[in-house]
PDB file of C-alpha atoms in Angstrom:
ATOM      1  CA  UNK J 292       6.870  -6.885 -25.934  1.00  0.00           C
ATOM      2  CA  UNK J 293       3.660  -5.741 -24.518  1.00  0.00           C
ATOM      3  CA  UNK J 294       3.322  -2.582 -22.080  1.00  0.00           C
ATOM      4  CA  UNK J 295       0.945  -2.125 -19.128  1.00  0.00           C
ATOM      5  CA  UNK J 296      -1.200   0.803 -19.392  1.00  0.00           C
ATOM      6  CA  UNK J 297      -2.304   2.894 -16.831  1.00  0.00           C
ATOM      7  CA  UNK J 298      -5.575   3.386 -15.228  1.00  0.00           C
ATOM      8  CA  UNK J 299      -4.854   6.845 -14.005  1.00  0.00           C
ATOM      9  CA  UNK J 300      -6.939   7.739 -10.605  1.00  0.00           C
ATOM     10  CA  UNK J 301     -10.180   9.674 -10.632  1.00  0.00           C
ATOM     11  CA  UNK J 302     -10.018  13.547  -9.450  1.00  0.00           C
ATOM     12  CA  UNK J 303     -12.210  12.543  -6.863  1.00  0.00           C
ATOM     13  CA  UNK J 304     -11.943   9.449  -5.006  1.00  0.00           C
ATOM     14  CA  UNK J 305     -13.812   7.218  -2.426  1.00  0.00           C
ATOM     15  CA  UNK J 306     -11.127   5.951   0.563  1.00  0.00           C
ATOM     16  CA  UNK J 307     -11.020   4.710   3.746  1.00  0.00           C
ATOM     17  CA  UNK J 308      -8.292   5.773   6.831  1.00  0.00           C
ATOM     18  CA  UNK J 309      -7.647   3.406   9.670  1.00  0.00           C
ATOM     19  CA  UNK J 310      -5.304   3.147  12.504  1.00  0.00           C
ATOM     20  CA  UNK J 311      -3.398  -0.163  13.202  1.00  0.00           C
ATOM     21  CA  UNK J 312      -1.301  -1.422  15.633  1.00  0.00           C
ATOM     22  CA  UNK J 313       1.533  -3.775  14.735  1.00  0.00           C
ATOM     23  CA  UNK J 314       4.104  -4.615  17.715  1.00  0.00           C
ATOM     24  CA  UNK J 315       3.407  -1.535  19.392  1.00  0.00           C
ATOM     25  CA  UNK J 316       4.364   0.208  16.222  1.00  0.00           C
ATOM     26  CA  UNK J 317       1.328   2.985  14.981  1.00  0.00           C
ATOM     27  CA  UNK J 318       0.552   2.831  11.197  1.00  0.00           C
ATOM     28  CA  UNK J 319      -2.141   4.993   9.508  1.00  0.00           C
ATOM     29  CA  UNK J 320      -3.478   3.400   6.080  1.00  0.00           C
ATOM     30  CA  UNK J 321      -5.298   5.024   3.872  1.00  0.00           C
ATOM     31  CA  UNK J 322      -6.941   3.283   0.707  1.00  0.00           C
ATOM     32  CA  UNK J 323      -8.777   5.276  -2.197  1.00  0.00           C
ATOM     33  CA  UNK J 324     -10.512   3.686  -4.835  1.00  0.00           C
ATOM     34  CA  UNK J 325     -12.271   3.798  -8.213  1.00  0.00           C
ATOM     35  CA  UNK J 326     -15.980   4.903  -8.795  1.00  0.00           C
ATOM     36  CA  UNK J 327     -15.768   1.306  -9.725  1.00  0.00           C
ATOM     37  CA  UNK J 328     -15.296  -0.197  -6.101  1.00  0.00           C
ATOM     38  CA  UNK J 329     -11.542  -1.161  -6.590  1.00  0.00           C
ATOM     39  CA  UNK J 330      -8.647  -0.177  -4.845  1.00  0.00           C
ATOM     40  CA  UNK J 331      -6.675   2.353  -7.060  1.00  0.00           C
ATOM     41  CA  UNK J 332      -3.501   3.648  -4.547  1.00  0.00           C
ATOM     42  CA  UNK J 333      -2.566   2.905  -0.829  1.00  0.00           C
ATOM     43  CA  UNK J 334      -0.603   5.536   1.271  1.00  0.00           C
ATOM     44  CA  UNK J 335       1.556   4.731   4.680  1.00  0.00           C
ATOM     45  CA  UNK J 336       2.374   6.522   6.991  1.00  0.00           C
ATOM     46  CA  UNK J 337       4.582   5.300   9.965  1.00  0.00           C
ATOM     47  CA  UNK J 338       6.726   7.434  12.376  1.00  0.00           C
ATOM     48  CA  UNK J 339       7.737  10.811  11.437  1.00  0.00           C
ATOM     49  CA  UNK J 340       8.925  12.395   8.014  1.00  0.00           C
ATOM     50  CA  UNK J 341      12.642  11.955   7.606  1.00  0.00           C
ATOM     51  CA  UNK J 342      12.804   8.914   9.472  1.00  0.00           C
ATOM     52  CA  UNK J 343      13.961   5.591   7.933  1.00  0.00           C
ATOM     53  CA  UNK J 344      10.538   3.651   8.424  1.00  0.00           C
ATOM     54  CA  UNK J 345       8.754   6.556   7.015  1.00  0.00           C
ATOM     55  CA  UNK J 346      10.681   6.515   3.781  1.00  0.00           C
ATOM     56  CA  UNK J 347      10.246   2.825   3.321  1.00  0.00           C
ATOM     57  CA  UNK J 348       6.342   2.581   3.964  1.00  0.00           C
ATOM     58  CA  UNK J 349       6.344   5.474   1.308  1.00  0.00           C
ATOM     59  CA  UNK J 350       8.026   3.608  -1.353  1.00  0.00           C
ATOM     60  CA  UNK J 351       6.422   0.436  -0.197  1.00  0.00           C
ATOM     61  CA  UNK J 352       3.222   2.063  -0.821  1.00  0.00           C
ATOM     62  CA  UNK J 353       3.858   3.776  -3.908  1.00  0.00           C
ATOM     63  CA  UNK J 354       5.316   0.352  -5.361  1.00  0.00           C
ATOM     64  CA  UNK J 355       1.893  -0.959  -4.408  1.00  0.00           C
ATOM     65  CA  UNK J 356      -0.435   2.190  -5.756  1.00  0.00           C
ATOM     66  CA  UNK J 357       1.724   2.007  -9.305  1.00  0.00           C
ATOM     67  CA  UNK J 358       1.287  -1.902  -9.425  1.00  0.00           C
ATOM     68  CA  UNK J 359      -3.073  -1.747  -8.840  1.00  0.00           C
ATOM     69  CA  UNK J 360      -2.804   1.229 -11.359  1.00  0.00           C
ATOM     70  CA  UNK J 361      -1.154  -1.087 -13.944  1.00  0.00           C
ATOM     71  CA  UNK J 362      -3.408  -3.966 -13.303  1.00  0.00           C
ATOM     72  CA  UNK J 363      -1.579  -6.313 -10.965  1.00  0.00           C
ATOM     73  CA  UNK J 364      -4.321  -8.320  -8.946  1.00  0.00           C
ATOM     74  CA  UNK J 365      -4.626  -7.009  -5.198  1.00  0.00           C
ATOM     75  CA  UNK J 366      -5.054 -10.855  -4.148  1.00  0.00           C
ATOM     76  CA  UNK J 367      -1.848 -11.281  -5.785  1.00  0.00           C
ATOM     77  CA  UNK J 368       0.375  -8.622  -4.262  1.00  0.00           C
ATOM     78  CA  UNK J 369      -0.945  -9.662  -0.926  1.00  0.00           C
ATOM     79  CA  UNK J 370      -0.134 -13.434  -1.697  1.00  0.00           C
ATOM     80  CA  UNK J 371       3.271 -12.152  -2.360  1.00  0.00           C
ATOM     81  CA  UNK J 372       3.430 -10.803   1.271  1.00  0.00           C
ATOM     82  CA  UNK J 373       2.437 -13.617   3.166  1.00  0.00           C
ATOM     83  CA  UNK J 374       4.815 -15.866   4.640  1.00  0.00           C
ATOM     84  CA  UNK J 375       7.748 -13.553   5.486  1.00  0.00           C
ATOM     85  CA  UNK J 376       9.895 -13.686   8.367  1.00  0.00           C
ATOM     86  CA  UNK J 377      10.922 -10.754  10.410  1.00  0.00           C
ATOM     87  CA  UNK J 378      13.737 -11.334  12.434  1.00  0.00           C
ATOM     88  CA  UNK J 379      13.021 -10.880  15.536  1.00  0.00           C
ATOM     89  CA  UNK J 380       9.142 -10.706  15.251  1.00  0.00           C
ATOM     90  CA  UNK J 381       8.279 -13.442  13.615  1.00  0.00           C
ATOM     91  CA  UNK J 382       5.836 -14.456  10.699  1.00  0.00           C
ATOM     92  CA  UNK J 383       3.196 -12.050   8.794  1.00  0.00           C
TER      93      UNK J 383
END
């Protein structure tokens, strides 16, 4: 069985923080990448620490950091995305 390695994030890093509105809901993305222009981690943050959203954006986001680190195409992970249904909002 073979096993993903790593690439482990520079100690400084290039990124990019935005502000989105989804459904009147405020996120805040930020995206850091490589010196060799590719994403490397992705951090969420959506309504306040402790709350229930917050903790799932987190985990969503370190699910998605861990899985460019190890290699996993970003067309793919956001391939994997589209098409969901949130009940009651509707497609993504």
């Amino acid at each position: 069985m073979s096993r993903a390695v790593p690439r482990h994030m520079p100690q400084r890093r290039t990124g990019h923080t935005t502000a989105v509105t989804i459904a009147g809901e405020r996120f805040y993305l930020t995206a850091n990448g490589r010196g060799d222009d590719t994403l490397g981690e992705v951090f969420i943050r959506w309504g306040k620490q402790g709350q229930t959203q917050a903790g799932l954006m987190d985990v969503y986001a370190v699910t998605l950091s861990v899985a460019l680190q190890h290699g996993v195409p970003l067309r793919e992970l956001v391939r994997q995305g589209l098409g969901l249904w949130f009940v009651p909002n509707g497609p993504t």
